[in-house]
PDB file of C-alpha atoms in Angstrom:
ATOM      1  CA  UNK U   1       2.460  14.099 -18.283  1.00 41.00           C
ATOM      2  CA  UNK U   2      -1.135  15.019 -19.143  1.00 49.00           C
ATOM      3  CA  UNK U   3      -1.952  11.338 -20.190  1.00 75.00           C
ATOM      4  CA  UNK U   4      -0.649   9.895 -16.817  1.00 92.00           C
ATOM      5  CA  UNK U   5      -3.470   7.693 -15.216  1.00 96.00           C
ATOM      6  CA  UNK U   6      -2.908   6.797 -11.529  1.00 97.00           C
ATOM      7  CA  UNK U   7      -4.721   4.344  -9.210  1.00 98.00           C
ATOM      8  CA  UNK U   8      -4.349   4.679  -5.532  1.00 98.00           C
ATOM      9  CA  UNK U   9      -5.122   1.603  -3.447  1.00 98.00           C
ATOM     10  CA  UNK U  10      -6.065   1.928   0.309  1.00 98.00           C
ATOM     11  CA  UNK U  11      -5.266  -0.674   2.959  1.00 98.00           C
ATOM     12  CA  UNK U  12      -7.332  -2.182   5.657  1.00 98.00           C
ATOM     13  CA  UNK U  13      -9.295  -0.178   8.189  1.00 98.00           C
ATOM     14  CA  UNK U  14      -9.554   2.711   5.624  1.00 98.00           C
ATOM     15  CA  UNK U  15     -11.416   3.864   2.631  1.00 98.00           C
ATOM     16  CA  UNK U  16     -10.490   5.915  -0.557  1.00 98.00           C
ATOM     17  CA  UNK U  17     -10.938   9.104   1.499  1.00 96.00           C
ATOM     18  CA  UNK U  18      -7.522   8.462   3.090  1.00 97.00           C
ATOM     19  CA  UNK U  19      -5.885   9.650  -0.243  1.00 98.00           C
ATOM     20  CA  UNK U  20      -7.518  13.043  -0.333  1.00 97.00           C
ATOM     21  CA  UNK U  21      -4.261  14.871   0.619  1.00 98.00           C
ATOM     22  CA  UNK U  22      -2.183  13.112  -1.771  1.00 98.00           C
ATOM     23  CA  UNK U  23      -4.714  13.603  -4.653  1.00 98.00           C
ATOM     24  CA  UNK U  24      -4.607  17.248  -3.880  1.00 97.00           C
ATOM     25  CA  UNK U  25      -0.796  17.514  -4.078  1.00 97.00           C
ATOM     26  CA  UNK U  26      -0.468  15.445  -7.343  1.00 96.00           C
ATOM     27  CA  UNK U  27      -0.241  17.262 -10.742  1.00 95.00           C
ATOM     28  CA  UNK U  28      -3.628  18.709 -11.494  1.00 94.00           C
ATOM     29  CA  UNK U  29      -3.689  17.282 -15.070  1.00 94.00           C
ATOM     30  CA  UNK U  30      -3.252  13.593 -14.021  1.00 95.00           C
ATOM     31  CA  UNK U  31      -6.157  11.308 -14.128  1.00 96.00           C
ATOM     32  CA  UNK U  32      -6.393   9.903 -10.626  1.00 97.00           C
ATOM     33  CA  UNK U  33      -8.650   7.005  -9.458  1.00 98.00           C
ATOM     34  CA  UNK U  34      -9.174   6.101  -5.657  1.00 98.00           C
ATOM     35  CA  UNK U  35     -11.284   3.105  -5.566  1.00 98.00           C
ATOM     36  CA  UNK U  36     -13.195   1.835  -2.552  1.00 97.00           C
ATOM     37  CA  UNK U  37     -11.998  -1.869  -2.497  1.00 97.00           C
ATOM     38  CA  UNK U  38     -14.697  -4.592  -1.889  1.00 96.00           C
ATOM     39  CA  UNK U  39     -12.801  -5.786   1.231  1.00 97.00           C
ATOM     40  CA  UNK U  40     -14.204  -9.138   0.345  1.00 97.00           C
ATOM     41  CA  UNK U  41     -11.457 -11.232   1.970  1.00 97.00           C
ATOM     42  CA  UNK U  42     -10.849 -12.771  -1.442  1.00 98.00           C
ATOM     43  CA  UNK U  43      -7.628 -12.062  -3.210  1.00 97.00           C
ATOM     44  CA  UNK U  44      -9.200 -13.092  -6.549  1.00 97.00           C
ATOM     45  CA  UNK U  45     -12.175 -10.726  -6.062  1.00 98.00           C
ATOM     46  CA  UNK U  46      -9.972  -7.769  -5.107  1.00 98.00           C
ATOM     47  CA  UNK U  47      -7.706  -8.309  -8.188  1.00 98.00           C
ATOM     48  CA  UNK U  48     -10.675  -8.527 -10.505  1.00 98.00           C
ATOM     49  CA  UNK U  49     -12.251  -5.364  -9.128  1.00 98.00           C
ATOM     50  CA  UNK U  50      -8.912  -3.444  -9.421  1.00 98.00           C
ATOM     51  CA  UNK U  51      -7.571  -4.650 -12.767  1.00 98.00           C
ATOM     52  CA  UNK U  52      -9.679  -2.383 -15.033  1.00 97.00           C
ATOM     53  CA  UNK U  53      -8.411   0.642 -13.242  1.00 97.00           C
ATOM     54  CA  UNK U  54      -4.841  -0.575 -13.009  1.00 97.00           C
ATOM     55  CA  UNK U  55      -4.272  -1.649 -16.607  1.00 96.00           C
ATOM     56  CA  UNK U  56      -1.788   0.710 -18.099  1.00 95.00           C
ATOM     57  CA  UNK U  57      -1.839   2.969 -15.009  1.00 96.00           C
ATOM     58  CA  UNK U  58       0.693   4.129 -12.344  1.00 96.00           C
ATOM     59  CA  UNK U  59      -0.553   2.022  -9.278  1.00 97.00           C
ATOM     60  CA  UNK U  60       0.342   3.050  -5.761  1.00 98.00           C
ATOM     61  CA  UNK U  61      -0.640   1.146  -2.618  1.00 98.00           C
ATOM     62  CA  UNK U  62       0.111   1.551   1.025  1.00 98.00           C
ATOM     63  CA  UNK U  63      -0.055  -1.178   3.590  1.00 98.00           C
ATOM     64  CA  UNK U  64      -2.745  -3.685   2.414  1.00 98.00           C
ATOM     65  CA  UNK U  65      -2.984  -1.697  -0.757  1.00 98.00           C
ATOM     66  CA  UNK U  66       0.667  -2.304  -1.312  1.00 98.00           C
ATOM     67  CA  UNK U  67       0.047  -5.917  -0.774  1.00 98.00           C
ATOM     68  CA  UNK U  68      -2.587  -5.941  -3.640  1.00 98.00           C
ATOM     69  CA  UNK U  69      -0.064  -4.158  -5.790  1.00 98.00           C
ATOM     70  CA  UNK U  70       2.185  -7.240  -5.392  1.00 98.00           C
ATOM     71  CA  UNK U  71      -0.598  -9.447  -6.120  1.00 98.00           C
ATOM     72  CA  UNK U  72      -1.665  -7.500  -9.296  1.00 98.00           C
ATOM     73  CA  UNK U  73       2.015  -7.717 -10.583  1.00 97.00           C
ATOM     74  CA  UNK U  74       2.048 -11.499  -9.820  1.00 97.00           C
ATOM     75  CA  UNK U  75      -1.199 -11.898 -11.708  1.00 97.00           C
ATOM     76  CA  UNK U  76       0.230 -10.228 -14.892  1.00 96.00           C
ATOM     77  CA  UNK U  77      -1.777  -6.935 -14.736  1.00 97.00           C
ATOM     78  CA  UNK U  78       0.126  -4.660 -17.078  1.00 95.00           C
ATOM     79  CA  UNK U  79       0.757  -1.561 -14.934  1.00 96.00           C
ATOM     80  CA  UNK U  80       2.963   1.368 -16.213  1.00 93.00           C
ATOM     81  CA  UNK U  81       4.488   1.655 -12.976  1.00 94.00           C
ATOM     82  CA  UNK U  82       3.781   0.008  -9.535  1.00 96.00           C
ATOM     83  CA  UNK U  83       4.794   1.369  -6.067  1.00 97.00           C
ATOM     84  CA  UNK U  84       4.102  -0.642  -2.923  1.00 98.00           C
ATOM     85  CA  UNK U  85       4.747   1.090   0.315  1.00 98.00           C
ATOM     86  CA  UNK U  86       5.380  -1.506   3.072  1.00 98.00           C
ATOM     87  CA  UNK U  87       3.375  -4.532   1.955  1.00 98.00           C
ATOM     88  CA  UNK U  88       2.894  -7.906   3.634  1.00 98.00           C
ATOM     89  CA  UNK U  89       5.511 -10.463   2.504  1.00 98.00           C
ATOM     90  CA  UNK U  90       3.984 -13.732   3.762  1.00 98.00           C
ATOM     91  CA  UNK U  91       6.534 -16.450   4.793  1.00 97.00           C
ATOM     92  CA  UNK U  92       9.430 -14.286   3.872  1.00 98.00           C
ATOM     93  CA  UNK U  93       8.899 -12.506   7.273  1.00 97.00           C
ATOM     94  CA  UNK U  94       6.085 -14.517   9.212  1.00 94.00           C
ATOM     95  CA  UNK U  95       5.970 -12.189  12.115  1.00 95.00           C
ATOM     96  CA  UNK U  96       5.400  -8.848  10.264  1.00 98.00           C
ATOM     97  CA  UNK U  97       1.634  -8.703  10.847  1.00 97.00           C
ATOM     98  CA  UNK U  98       1.605 -10.420  14.196  1.00 97.00           C
ATOM     99  CA  UNK U  99       1.361  -7.263  16.294  1.00 97.00           C
ATOM    100  CA  UNK U 100      -1.623  -6.088  14.188  1.00 98.00           C
ATOM    101  CA  UNK U 101      -3.348  -9.386  14.426  1.00 98.00           C
ATOM    102  CA  UNK U 102      -2.847  -9.372  18.270  1.00 98.00           C
ATOM    103  CA  UNK U 103      -4.252  -5.695  18.455  1.00 98.00           C
ATOM    104  CA  UNK U 104      -7.352  -6.772  16.540  1.00 98.00           C
ATOM    105  CA  UNK U 105      -8.000  -9.742  18.947  1.00 97.00           C
ATOM    106  CA  UNK U 106      -7.339  -7.430  21.892  1.00 97.00           C
ATOM    107  CA  UNK U 107      -9.270  -4.282  20.872  1.00 97.00           C
ATOM    108  CA  UNK U 108     -10.975  -4.573  17.554  1.00 97.00           C
ATOM    109  CA  UNK U 109     -10.766  -2.201  14.666  1.00 97.00           C
ATOM    110  CA  UNK U 110      -9.536   0.921  16.712  1.00 97.00           C
ATOM    111  CA  UNK U 111      -6.619  -1.053  18.301  1.00 98.00           C
ATOM    112  CA  UNK U 112      -5.661  -2.755  15.168  1.00 98.00           C
ATOM    113  CA  UNK U 113      -5.578   0.430  13.132  1.00 98.00           C
ATOM    114  CA  UNK U 114      -3.689   2.488  15.618  1.00 98.00           C
ATOM    115  CA  UNK U 115      -1.190  -0.238  15.939  1.00 98.00           C
ATOM    116  CA  UNK U 116      -0.668  -0.426  12.062  1.00 98.00           C
ATOM    117  CA  UNK U 117      -0.944   3.404  11.186  1.00 98.00           C
ATOM    118  CA  UNK U 118      -0.175   5.144  14.408  1.00 96.00           C
ATOM    119  CA  UNK U 119      -2.056   7.924  16.351  1.00 95.00           C
ATOM    120  CA  UNK U 120      -3.026   9.863  13.135  1.00 96.00           C
ATOM    121  CA  UNK U 121      -5.685   7.111  12.322  1.00 97.00           C
ATOM    122  CA  UNK U 122      -9.179   8.073  13.414  1.00 96.00           C
ATOM    123  CA  UNK U 123     -12.317   5.973  13.574  1.00 96.00           C
ATOM    124  CA  UNK U 124     -13.840   8.177  10.852  1.00 95.00           C
ATOM    125  CA  UNK U 125     -11.261   6.604   8.455  1.00 96.00           C
ATOM    126  CA  UNK U 126     -12.696   3.125   8.853  1.00 97.00           C
ATOM    127  CA  UNK U 127     -15.243   1.496   6.351  1.00 96.00           C
ATOM    128  CA  UNK U 128     -18.876   1.427   7.468  1.00 95.00           C
ATOM    129  CA  UNK U 129     -18.885  -2.428   7.159  1.00 95.00           C
ATOM    130  CA  UNK U 130     -17.634  -3.483  10.622  1.00 87.00           C
ATOM    131  CA  UNK U 131     -16.490  -7.031   9.368  1.00 96.00           C
ATOM    132  CA  UNK U 132     -14.324  -5.606   6.510  1.00 98.00           C
ATOM    133  CA  UNK U 133     -11.126  -5.357   8.683  1.00 97.00           C
ATOM    134  CA  UNK U 134     -11.437  -8.998   9.791  1.00 97.00           C
ATOM    135  CA  UNK U 135     -11.769 -10.037   6.179  1.00 98.00           C
ATOM    136  CA  UNK U 136      -8.872  -7.953   4.989  1.00 98.00           C
ATOM    137  CA  UNK U 137      -6.663  -9.025   8.014  1.00 98.00           C
ATOM    138  CA  UNK U 138      -7.315 -12.728   7.147  1.00 97.00           C
ATOM    139  CA  UNK U 139      -6.590 -12.053   3.467  1.00 98.00           C
ATOM    140  CA  UNK U 140      -3.274 -10.267   4.012  1.00 98.00           C
ATOM    141  CA  UNK U 141      -2.044 -12.688   6.620  1.00 97.00           C
ATOM    142  CA  UNK U 142      -2.583 -15.562   4.058  1.00 97.00           C
ATOM    143  CA  UNK U 143      -0.837 -13.735   1.207  1.00 98.00           C
ATOM    144  CA  UNK U 144       2.332 -15.078  -0.308  1.00 98.00           C
ATOM    145  CA  UNK U 145       4.255 -12.957  -2.795  1.00 97.00           C
ATOM    146  CA  UNK U 146       5.212 -14.277  -6.172  1.00 96.00           C
ATOM    147  CA  UNK U 147       7.296 -13.451  -9.105  1.00 97.00           C
ATOM    148  CA  UNK U 148       6.013 -10.470 -11.064  1.00 96.00           C
ATOM    149  CA  UNK U 149       4.767 -11.400 -14.475  1.00 94.00           C
ATOM    150  CA  UNK U 150       5.475  -7.912 -15.844  1.00 83.00           C
ATOM    151  CA  UNK U 151       6.914  -4.779 -14.214  1.00 85.00           C
ATOM    152  CA  UNK U 152       8.526  -5.315 -10.911  1.00 92.00           C
ATOM    153  CA  UNK U 153       6.893  -3.139  -8.160  1.00 96.00           C
ATOM    154  CA  UNK U 154       9.139  -0.494  -6.548  1.00 96.00           C
ATOM    155  CA  UNK U 155       8.997  -1.327  -2.805  1.00 97.00           C
ATOM    156  CA  UNK U 156       9.110   1.674  -0.570  1.00 97.00           C
ATOM    157  CA  UNK U 157       9.844   2.012   3.092  1.00 97.00           C
ATOM    158  CA  UNK U 158       9.219   5.021   5.338  1.00 97.00           C
ATOM    159  CA  UNK U 159      12.389   6.614   6.880  1.00 96.00           C
ATOM    160  CA  UNK U 160      10.675   6.414  10.243  1.00 97.00           C
ATOM    161  CA  UNK U 161       9.291   2.949  10.012  1.00 97.00           C
ATOM    162  CA  UNK U 162      10.479   0.261  12.321  1.00 96.00           C
ATOM    163  CA  UNK U 163      13.417  -1.904  11.252  1.00 97.00           C
ATOM    164  CA  UNK U 164      11.093  -4.964  10.422  1.00 98.00           C
ATOM    165  CA  UNK U 165       9.605  -2.966   7.551  1.00 98.00           C
ATOM    166  CA  UNK U 166      13.057  -2.592   6.032  1.00 97.00           C
ATOM    167  CA  UNK U 167      13.773  -6.405   6.496  1.00 98.00           C
ATOM    168  CA  UNK U 168      10.583  -7.051   4.657  1.00 98.00           C
ATOM    169  CA  UNK U 169      11.546  -4.784   1.714  1.00 98.00           C
ATOM    170  CA  UNK U 170      15.033  -6.447   1.633  1.00 98.00           C
ATOM    171  CA  UNK U 171      13.479  -9.849   1.538  1.00 98.00           C
ATOM    172  CA  UNK U 172      11.410  -9.002  -1.446  1.00 98.00           C
ATOM    173  CA  UNK U 173      14.526  -7.483  -3.112  1.00 97.00           C
ATOM    174  CA  UNK U 174      16.670 -10.652  -2.402  1.00 97.00           C
ATOM    175  CA  UNK U 175      13.879 -13.126  -3.542  1.00 97.00           C
ATOM    176  CA  UNK U 176      12.352 -11.419  -6.444  1.00 97.00           C
ATOM    177  CA  UNK U 177      14.812  -8.497  -7.412  1.00 95.00           C
ATOM    178  CA  UNK U 178      12.297  -5.770  -6.614  1.00 96.00           C
ATOM    179  CA  UNK U 179      13.900  -2.276  -6.322  1.00 95.00           C
ATOM    180  CA  UNK U 180      13.614  -0.568  -2.927  1.00 95.00           C
ATOM    181  CA  UNK U 181      13.478   3.078  -2.014  1.00 94.00           C
ATOM    182  CA  UNK U 182      13.237   4.844   1.294  1.00 94.00           C
ATOM    183  CA  UNK U 183      10.662   7.624   1.516  1.00 94.00           C
ATOM    184  CA  UNK U 184      12.045  10.527   3.623  1.00 93.00           C
ATOM    185  CA  UNK U 185      10.054  11.961   6.474  1.00 94.00           C
ATOM    186  CA  UNK U 186       7.453   9.293   6.854  1.00 96.00           C
ATOM    187  CA  UNK U 187       6.505   6.098   8.338  1.00 97.00           C
ATOM    188  CA  UNK U 188       3.999   3.384   7.556  1.00 98.00           C
ATOM    189  CA  UNK U 189       1.147   5.747   6.981  1.00 98.00           C
ATOM    190  CA  UNK U 190       2.910   8.015   4.583  1.00 97.00           C
ATOM    191  CA  UNK U 191      -0.334   9.159   2.927  1.00 97.00           C
ATOM    192  CA  UNK U 192      -1.688  10.590   6.103  1.00 97.00           C
ATOM    193  CA  UNK U 193       1.571  11.625   7.822  1.00 97.00           C
ATOM    194  CA  UNK U 194       3.005  13.744   4.968  1.00 97.00           C
ATOM    195  CA  UNK U 195       0.675  13.655   1.959  1.00 98.00           C
ATOM    196  CA  UNK U 196       2.430  16.355   0.002  1.00 97.00           C
ATOM    197  CA  UNK U 197       5.833  14.527   0.466  1.00 95.00           C
ATOM    198  CA  UNK U 198       4.479  11.315  -0.556  1.00 96.00           C
ATOM    199  CA  UNK U 199       2.768  12.856  -3.654  1.00 96.00           C
ATOM    200  CA  UNK U 200       6.196  14.383  -4.511  1.00 94.00           C
ATOM    201  CA  UNK U 201       7.670  11.047  -4.300  1.00 94.00           C
ATOM    202  CA  UNK U 202       5.057   9.495  -6.571  1.00 94.00           C
ATOM    203  CA  UNK U 203       5.741  12.215  -9.122  1.00 93.00           C
ATOM    204  CA  UNK U 204       9.409  11.778  -8.861  1.00 91.00           C
ATOM    205  CA  UNK U 205       8.932   8.013  -9.516  1.00 90.00           C
ATOM    206  CA  UNK U 206       6.642   8.730 -12.620  1.00 89.00           C
ATOM    207  CA  UNK U 207       9.422  10.967 -14.037  1.00 82.00           C
ATOM    208  CA  UNK U 208      12.185   8.560 -13.087  1.00 72.00           C
ATOM    209  CA  UNK U 209      13.773  10.867 -10.634  1.00 61.00           C
ATOM    210  CA  UNK U 210      13.466   8.537  -7.651  1.00 60.00           C
ATOM    211  CA  UNK U 211      15.129   9.559  -4.322  1.00 48.00           C
ATOM    212  CA  UNK U 212      16.746   7.015  -2.169  1.00 47.00           C
ATOM    213  CA  UNK U 213      16.513   4.185  -4.817  1.00 47.00           C
ATOM    214  CA  UNK U 214      18.778   1.259  -3.965  1.00 46.00           C
TER     215      UNK U 214
END
């Protein structure tokens, strides 16, 4: 496993710092990258920035980061393994992001992020650019999944996530044949709620011992 390269992609209202607990729990010999995304609002710009790190790597994203994993797969980026934890699914389930959009309109970044990630999210996790969340939200709401050009991402859902997240995963499985697995003991913000357990899940996926695969 010494040659394993990993790229961890963060979602909206967070930065690469969100992955610190996961990185600490992954095998020490792995080469792990946690880029700070441009948060440009442009899917093309985000894919271009991530592609050099993701080519040939194990790529894991949560939330908006998971949505970008789907976009990378559709763009044909040759990933060794792709894991997308609760991505957006566009018109397959149009109401998925509605509560977060309403929260942003109601209370800005703080309301948006706590609605999305739960009470463990803290303002210190947000990017310094105050407009980054608005750009990300618009980009992810406009996102439409497509057929993977290479490896099909593994779609994961937290055991404690609301039913709509499982509906979203099932929609991706039905439309594109993407495999689905449930991550035990977590909800949407798996990397914050249980970083060691999520790191263990990633390690199991890399070694093809995936729990809960269906």
